[in-house]
PDB file of C-alpha atoms in Angstrom:
ATOM      1  CA  MET A   1     -82.185 130.822 135.354  1.00 46.00           C
ATOM      2  CA  LYS A   2     -85.570 129.543 136.503  1.00 39.00           C
ATOM      3  CA  TRP A   3     -85.371 131.277 139.873  1.00 45.00           C
ATOM      4  CA  ARG A   4     -84.518 134.579 138.146  1.00 43.00           C
ATOM      5  CA  TYR A   5     -87.616 134.256 135.970  1.00 37.00           C
ATOM      6  CA  VAL A   6     -89.839 133.618 138.990  1.00 39.00           C
ATOM      7  CA  PHE A   7     -88.213 136.480 140.891  1.00 44.00           C
ATOM      8  CA  THR A   8     -88.808 138.877 137.968  1.00 40.00           C
ATOM      9  CA  LEU A   9     -92.468 137.882 137.758  1.00 37.00           C
ATOM     10  CA  CYS A  10     -92.903 138.515 141.486  1.00 46.00           C
ATOM     11  CA  ILE A  11     -91.460 142.009 141.126  1.00 43.00           C
ATOM     12  CA  VAL A  12     -93.728 142.809 138.163  1.00 36.00           C
ATOM     13  CA  PHE A  13     -96.873 141.639 139.966  1.00 39.00           C
ATOM     14  CA  SER A  14     -95.864 143.550 143.100  1.00 44.00           C
ATOM     15  CA  ILE A  15     -95.442 146.775 141.109  1.00 37.00           C
ATOM     16  CA  LEU A  16     -98.804 146.313 139.372  1.00 37.00           C
ATOM     17  CA  PHE A  17    -100.474 145.681 142.730  1.00 41.00           C
ATOM     18  CA  PHE A  18     -99.188 148.854 144.373  1.00 40.00           C
ATOM     19  CA  ILE A  19     -99.674 151.266 141.467  1.00 36.00           C
ATOM     20  CA  GLN A  20    -103.311 150.393 140.744  1.00 40.00           C
ATOM     21  CA  PRO A  21    -105.991 152.889 141.873  1.00 39.00           C
ATOM     22  CA  LYS A  22    -108.294 152.235 144.818  1.00 35.00           C
ATOM     23  CA  GLU A  23    -111.235 151.688 142.493  1.00 35.00           C
ATOM     24  CA  GLN A  24    -109.488 148.755 140.839  1.00 36.00           C
ATOM     25  CA  PHE A  25    -111.588 145.599 140.957  1.00 36.00           C
ATOM     26  CA  PHE A  26    -110.275 142.171 141.927  1.00 38.00           C
ATOM     27  CA  SER A  27    -111.567 138.628 141.587  1.00 45.00           C
ATOM     28  CA  VAL A  28    -111.611 136.874 144.938  1.00 55.00           C
ATOM     29  CA  PHE A  29    -111.530 133.106 145.219  1.00 66.00           C
ATOM     30  CA  ARG A  30    -110.364 131.633 148.521  1.00 75.00           C
ATOM     31  CA  VAL A  31    -110.498 134.170 151.300  1.00 83.00           C
ATOM     32  CA  THR A  32    -108.858 131.981 153.957  1.00 84.00           C
ATOM     33  CA  ASP A  33    -105.676 129.904 153.862  1.00 83.00           C
ATOM     34  CA  GLU A  34    -107.441 126.814 155.215  1.00 87.00           C
ATOM     35  CA  PRO A  35    -111.041 125.556 155.648  1.00 89.00           C
ATOM     36  CA  ASP A  36    -112.157 128.209 158.160  1.00 93.00           C
ATOM     37  CA  VAL A  37    -115.596 129.734 158.622  1.00 96.00           C
ATOM     38  CA  ILE A  38    -115.811 133.496 158.087  1.00 96.00           C
ATOM     39  CA  ALA A  39    -118.119 135.177 160.602  1.00 96.00           C
ATOM     40  CA  SER A  40    -117.060 138.839 160.556  1.00 96.00           C
ATOM     41  CA  GLY A  41    -114.753 141.317 158.882  1.00 94.00           C
ATOM     42  CA  ASN A  42    -112.648 144.353 159.744  1.00 89.00           C
ATOM     43  CA  ASN A  43    -114.350 147.298 158.132  1.00 91.00           C
ATOM     44  CA  GLY A  44    -117.958 148.409 157.706  1.00 94.00           C
ATOM     45  CA  MET A  45    -120.811 145.897 157.644  1.00 97.00           C
ATOM     46  CA  THR A  46    -122.438 143.526 155.188  1.00 98.00           C
ATOM     47  CA  LEU A  47    -126.017 142.337 154.850  1.00 98.00           C
ATOM     48  CA  THR A  48    -126.583 138.756 153.729  1.00 98.00           C
ATOM     49  CA  VAL A  49    -129.990 137.171 153.131  1.00 98.00           C
ATOM     50  CA  ASP A  50    -130.755 133.457 153.417  1.00 98.00           C
ATOM     51  CA  LEU A  51    -133.474 132.688 150.877  1.00 98.00           C
ATOM     52  CA  SER A  52    -135.291 129.359 150.676  1.00 98.00           C
ATOM     53  CA  PHE A  53    -138.952 130.331 150.282  1.00 97.00           C
ATOM     54  CA  GLY A  54    -141.019 132.923 148.459  1.00 95.00           C
ATOM     55  CA  ARG A  55    -142.063 133.857 144.959  1.00 93.00           C
ATOM     56  CA  GLU A  56    -144.069 137.002 144.179  1.00 95.00           C
ATOM     57  CA  ASP A  57    -142.997 138.829 147.331  1.00 95.00           C
ATOM     58  CA  VAL A  58    -139.345 137.926 146.780  1.00 97.00           C
ATOM     59  CA  GLU A  59    -139.533 138.916 143.116  1.00 97.00           C
ATOM     60  CA  GLU A  60    -140.991 142.305 144.023  1.00 96.00           C
ATOM     61  CA  TRP A  61    -138.295 142.869 146.651  1.00 97.00           C
ATOM     62  CA  ILE A  62    -135.506 141.959 144.239  1.00 97.00           C
ATOM     63  CA  THR A  63    -137.039 144.126 141.502  1.00 97.00           C
ATOM     64  CA  ASN A  64    -136.862 147.129 143.824  1.00 95.00           C
ATOM     65  CA  LEU A  65    -133.391 146.365 145.202  1.00 95.00           C
ATOM     66  CA  GLU A  66    -130.817 149.088 144.725  1.00 92.00           C
ATOM     67  CA  SER A  67    -127.044 148.992 145.001  1.00 91.00           C
ATOM     68  CA  PRO A  68    -125.225 148.218 147.244  1.00 91.00           C
ATOM     69  CA  TYR A  69    -126.942 144.845 147.043  1.00 97.00           C
ATOM     70  CA  PRO A  70    -127.003 142.311 149.871  1.00 98.00           C
ATOM     71  CA  LEU A  71    -125.267 138.977 149.344  1.00 98.00           C
ATOM     72  CA  LEU A  72    -128.036 136.450 148.681  1.00 98.00           C
ATOM     73  CA  PHE A  73    -127.549 132.884 149.881  1.00 98.00           C
ATOM     74  CA  LEU A  74    -129.912 130.850 147.721  1.00 98.00           C
ATOM     75  CA  ASP A  75    -131.248 127.402 148.548  1.00 98.00           C
ATOM     76  CA  ALA A  76    -130.632 124.943 145.673  1.00 98.00           C
ATOM     77  CA  ASP A  77    -134.257 123.765 145.548  1.00 98.00           C
ATOM     78  CA  TRP A  78    -135.487 127.373 145.580  1.00 98.00           C
ATOM     79  CA  ILE A  79    -133.176 128.109 142.637  1.00 98.00           C
ATOM     80  CA  GLU A  80    -134.719 125.216 140.728  1.00 97.00           C
ATOM     81  CA  ARG A  81    -138.266 126.398 141.507  1.00 97.00           C
ATOM     82  CA  SER A  82    -137.674 130.061 140.700  1.00 97.00           C
ATOM     83  CA  PRO A  83    -136.135 130.502 137.214  1.00 97.00           C
ATOM     84  CA  LYS A  84    -137.830 133.864 136.623  1.00 96.00           C
ATOM     85  CA  THR A  85    -136.493 135.381 139.841  1.00 97.00           C
ATOM     86  CA  VAL A  86    -133.066 133.831 139.265  1.00 98.00           C
ATOM     87  CA  ASN A  87    -132.927 135.487 135.833  1.00 97.00           C
ATOM     88  CA  LEU A  88    -133.776 138.807 137.482  1.00 98.00           C
ATOM     89  CA  ILE A  89    -130.944 138.313 139.985  1.00 98.00           C
ATOM     90  CA  ILE A  90    -128.538 137.588 137.121  1.00 97.00           C
ATOM     91  CA  GLU A  91    -129.776 140.571 135.133  1.00 97.00           C
ATOM     92  CA  LYS A  92    -129.223 142.934 138.075  1.00 97.00           C
ATOM     93  CA  LYS A  93    -125.853 141.317 138.870  1.00 96.00           C
ATOM     94  CA  ILE A  94    -126.782 140.782 142.511  1.00 97.00           C
ATOM     95  CA  PRO A  95    -124.053 138.803 144.339  1.00 97.00           C
ATOM     96  CA  VAL A  96    -125.109 135.291 145.291  1.00 98.00           C
ATOM     97  CA  GLY A  97    -123.861 132.312 147.241  1.00 98.00           C
ATOM     98  CA  LEU A  98    -125.145 128.806 147.908  1.00 98.00           C
ATOM     99  CA  LEU A  99    -127.344 128.161 150.942  1.00 98.00           C
ATOM    100  CA  GLY A 100    -126.888 124.538 151.864  1.00 98.00           C
ATOM    101  CA  SER A 101    -128.859 122.104 153.966  1.00 98.00           C
ATOM    102  CA  LYS A 102    -128.375 121.469 157.684  1.00 98.00           C
ATOM    103  CA  GLY A 103    -124.802 120.546 158.507  1.00 98.00           C
ATOM    104  CA  GLU A 104    -125.482 117.018 159.726  1.00 97.00           C
ATOM    105  CA  MET A 105    -127.207 116.108 156.447  1.00 98.00           C
ATOM    106  CA  TYR A 106    -123.870 116.206 154.636  1.00 98.00           C
ATOM    107  CA  LEU A 107    -122.581 113.456 156.920  1.00 96.00           C
ATOM    108  CA  GLU A 108    -125.619 111.306 156.153  1.00 96.00           C
ATOM    109  CA  THR A 109    -125.565 112.015 152.396  1.00 97.00           C
ATOM    110  CA  PRO A 110    -121.984 112.462 151.133  1.00 94.00           C
ATOM    111  CA  ASP A 111    -123.001 113.506 147.604  1.00 96.00           C
ATOM    112  CA  LEU A 112    -125.517 116.131 148.759  1.00 98.00           C
ATOM    113  CA  LEU A 113    -123.144 119.077 148.323  1.00 98.00           C
ATOM    114  CA  THR A 114    -122.259 118.013 144.783  1.00 97.00           C
ATOM    115  CA  LYS A 115    -125.965 117.851 143.863  1.00 98.00           C
ATOM    116  CA  GLU A 116    -126.621 121.311 145.311  1.00 98.00           C
ATOM    117  CA  ILE A 117    -123.648 122.807 143.487  1.00 98.00           C
ATOM    118  CA  LYS A 118    -124.888 121.268 140.239  1.00 98.00           C
ATOM    119  CA  LYS A 119    -128.292 122.971 140.601  1.00 98.00           C
ATOM    120  CA  TYR A 120    -126.538 126.271 141.275  1.00 98.00           C
ATOM    121  CA  GLU A 121    -124.257 125.851 138.253  1.00 98.00           C
ATOM    122  CA  GLU A 122    -127.164 124.992 135.953  1.00 97.00           C
ATOM    123  CA  ALA A 123    -128.817 128.300 136.859  1.00 98.00           C
ATOM    124  CA  PHE A 124    -125.807 130.630 137.103  1.00 97.00           C
ATOM    125  CA  GLU A 125    -123.371 128.852 134.775  1.00 95.00           C
ATOM    126  CA  ASN A 126    -120.651 129.215 137.371  1.00 95.00           C
ATOM    127  CA  LYS A 127    -119.558 127.694 140.658  1.00 93.00           C
ATOM    128  CA  PRO A 128    -120.662 129.431 143.850  1.00 96.00           C
ATOM    129  CA  LEU A 129    -117.947 131.410 145.602  1.00 96.00           C
ATOM    130  CA  TRP A 130    -119.719 131.656 148.978  1.00 98.00           C
ATOM    131  CA  PHE A 131    -121.369 128.865 150.984  1.00 98.00           C
ATOM    132  CA  ARG A 132    -123.202 128.518 154.276  1.00 98.00           C
ATOM    133  CA  THR A 133    -125.369 125.804 155.789  1.00 98.00           C
ATOM    134  CA  ALA A 134    -129.006 126.364 156.718  1.00 98.00           C
ATOM    135  CA  ASP A 135    -128.273 125.972 160.446  1.00 97.00           C
ATOM    136  CA  TYR A 136    -124.726 127.444 160.452  1.00 97.00           C
ATOM    137  CA  ASP A 137    -123.317 124.086 161.504  1.00 97.00           C
ATOM    138  CA  PHE A 138    -120.100 123.217 159.659  1.00 97.00           C
ATOM    139  CA  PRO A 139    -118.839 119.693 160.429  1.00 97.00           C
ATOM    140  CA  SER A 140    -115.128 119.239 159.753  1.00 96.00           C
ATOM    141  CA  GLU A 141    -115.750 116.840 156.842  1.00 96.00           C
ATOM    142  CA  LEU A 142    -118.035 119.399 155.227  1.00 97.00           C
ATOM    143  CA  LYS A 143    -115.438 122.135 155.659  1.00 96.00           C
ATOM    144  CA  GLU A 144    -112.893 120.054 153.784  1.00 96.00           C
ATOM    145  CA  ASN A 145    -115.412 119.233 151.048  1.00 96.00           C
ATOM    146  CA  VAL A 146    -116.379 122.891 150.588  1.00 96.00           C
ATOM    147  CA  TRP A 147    -112.688 123.810 150.511  1.00 94.00           C
ATOM    148  CA  ASP A 148    -112.057 121.216 147.801  1.00 94.00           C
ATOM    149  CA  HIS A 149    -114.809 122.869 145.739  1.00 95.00           C
ATOM    150  CA  GLU A 150    -113.004 126.240 146.144  1.00 93.00           C
ATOM    151  CA  MET A 151    -115.866 127.883 148.013  1.00 96.00           C
ATOM    152  CA  ASN A 152    -115.614 130.126 151.068  1.00 96.00           C
ATOM    153  CA  LEU A 153    -117.477 129.136 154.244  1.00 97.00           C
ATOM    154  CA  VAL A 154    -119.529 132.042 155.587  1.00 97.00           C
ATOM    155  CA  SER A 155    -121.423 132.293 158.860  1.00 97.00           C
ATOM    156  CA  ALA A 156    -122.496 135.603 160.459  1.00 98.00           C
ATOM    157  CA  SER A 157    -121.919 137.691 163.555  1.00 97.00           C
ATOM    158  CA  VAL A 158    -125.512 138.966 163.733  1.00 97.00           C
ATOM    159  CA  PHE A 159    -128.628 136.852 163.093  1.00 96.00           C
ATOM    160  CA  TRP A 160    -131.973 138.494 162.341  1.00 94.00           C
ATOM    161  CA  THR A 161    -135.148 136.445 161.936  1.00 88.00           C
ATOM    162  CA  THR A 162    -137.960 138.500 163.464  1.00 84.00           C
ATOM    163  CA  GLY A 163    -138.558 141.625 165.515  1.00 85.00           C
ATOM    164  CA  ASP A 164    -136.819 144.998 165.515  1.00 88.00           C
ATOM    165  CA  PHE A 165    -133.545 145.863 163.826  1.00 91.00           C
ATOM    166  CA  PRO A 166    -130.474 144.281 165.421  1.00 92.00           C
ATOM    167  CA  LYS A 167    -127.734 146.619 166.632  1.00 92.00           C
ATOM    168  CA  LEU A 168    -124.608 146.502 164.491  1.00 95.00           C
ATOM    169  CA  ALA A 169    -120.909 147.172 164.932  1.00 95.00           C
ATOM    170  CA  GLN A 170    -117.952 147.543 162.579  1.00 95.00           C
ATOM    171  CA  GLY A 171    -117.079 144.311 160.816  1.00 96.00           C
ATOM    172  CA  ASP A 172    -120.477 142.677 161.284  1.00 97.00           C
ATOM    173  CA  ILE A 173    -121.837 140.213 158.757  1.00 98.00           C
ATOM    174  CA  VAL A 174    -125.605 140.192 159.204  1.00 98.00           C
ATOM    175  CA  SER A 175    -127.818 137.263 158.293  1.00 98.00           C
ATOM    176  CA  ALA A 176    -131.509 137.939 157.576  1.00 97.00           C
ATOM    177  CA  ALA A 177    -133.864 134.988 157.102  1.00 96.00           C
ATOM    178  CA  LEU A 178    -136.381 134.528 154.298  1.00 97.00           C
ATOM    179  CA  HIS A 179    -137.619 131.009 155.005  1.00 96.00           C
ATOM    180  CA  LYS A 180    -141.121 129.569 155.212  1.00 94.00           C
ATOM    181  CA  GLU A 181    -141.187 129.413 159.008  1.00 91.00           C
ATOM    182  CA  GLN A 182    -138.613 132.097 159.851  1.00 93.00           C
ATOM    183  CA  ARG A 183    -139.118 135.234 157.850  1.00 93.00           C
ATOM    184  CA  VAL A 184    -138.115 138.868 158.190  1.00 94.00           C
ATOM    185  CA  ASN A 185    -140.840 141.347 157.298  1.00 93.00           C
ATOM    186  CA  PHE A 186    -140.072 142.863 153.880  1.00 94.00           C
ATOM    187  CA  LYS A 187    -140.937 146.429 154.903  1.00 93.00           C
ATOM    188  CA  LYS A 188    -138.617 146.129 157.890  1.00 94.00           C
ATOM    189  CA  LEU A 189    -135.945 144.591 155.685  1.00 95.00           C
ATOM    190  CA  GLN A 190    -136.144 147.495 153.231  1.00 94.00           C
ATOM    191  CA  ALA A 191    -135.978 150.002 156.077  1.00 95.00           C
ATOM    192  CA  PHE A 192    -133.052 148.097 157.599  1.00 95.00           C
ATOM    193  CA  GLN A 193    -131.148 148.328 154.312  1.00 95.00           C
ATOM    194  CA  LYS A 194    -131.540 152.108 154.367  1.00 94.00           C
ATOM    195  CA  ALA A 195    -130.668 152.455 158.047  1.00 94.00           C
ATOM    196  CA  TYR A 196    -127.066 151.249 157.721  1.00 95.00           C
ATOM    197  CA  PRO A 197    -124.296 151.894 155.162  1.00 94.00           C
ATOM    198  CA  PHE A 198    -124.007 148.296 154.041  1.00 96.00           C
ATOM    199  CA  GLN A 199    -121.269 147.280 151.624  1.00 96.00           C
ATOM    200  CA  THR A 200    -120.040 144.183 149.820  1.00 95.00           C
ATOM    201  CA  ILE A 201    -118.623 141.300 151.822  1.00 95.00           C
ATOM    202  CA  GLU A 202    -115.241 141.816 150.132  1.00 93.00           C
ATOM    203  CA  GLU A 203    -115.107 145.413 151.355  1.00 94.00           C
ATOM    204  CA  THR A 204    -115.984 144.313 154.881  1.00 95.00           C
ATOM    205  CA  LEU A 205    -113.340 141.600 154.838  1.00 92.00           C
ATOM    206  CA  PHE A 206    -110.533 143.451 153.067  1.00 87.00           C
ATOM    207  CA  ALA A 207    -111.439 147.149 153.292  1.00 76.00           C
ATOM    208  CA  PHE A 208    -111.209 147.676 149.542  1.00 57.00           C
ATOM    209  CA  LYS A 209    -113.545 147.247 146.608  1.00 51.00           C
ATOM    210  CA  THR A 210    -113.582 143.947 144.758  1.00 44.00           C
ATOM    211  CA  ASN A 211    -115.617 142.175 142.157  1.00 44.00           C
ATOM    212  CA  THR A 212    -116.509 138.520 142.669  1.00 40.00           C
ATOM    213  CA  LYS A 213    -116.766 136.508 139.507  1.00 39.00           C
ATOM    214  CA  THR A 214    -120.155 134.879 139.883  1.00 37.00           C
ATOM    215  CA  TYR A 215    -121.638 135.513 136.465  1.00 31.00           C
ATOM    216  CA  PRO A 216    -120.613 134.486 132.958  1.00 31.00           C
TER     217      PRO A 216
END
């Protein structure tokens, strides 16, 4: 009887999946079947921003942000230093992920990831869904650790730190830097956002609209 019950449930879920409209929203948890790093998608393009430094200028930029929002990867220490801006991000429901330290630091300090996640959770009251390291280095031990925490490892296919706009192609995940020493000009960043039809990372990966559960 047990197998019949499972089989019936599978049929019901399959029917619900296929009859729902395109605008239906989903919650996405693990994107990959194993600890792999996501660097690009299949449809459209997504802008991500690595943020570890800035206060008034960052707050002004976020205040003026309009949908579709970029995916913000936030440094744990920056989160701790910037409660006002974090509250603004939460209020506007801007998608966020955790920007970690350099990859090798996780080998030297095994509990570093746990500490960073804790700072994120204290601010957002939820676990991060997306994670990337500051230098895009993902040692195998770190991959497993991130996987155990049910986060998705995200790199990028296009990296922008300074200079003119990078050229983009379908499926690109773009990384723009807002660090102390590497920093994209805000006016150029705003113009860049208007120059391309950016969309959410879920749309770029799966070609349909989703909603990531990152807020209470």
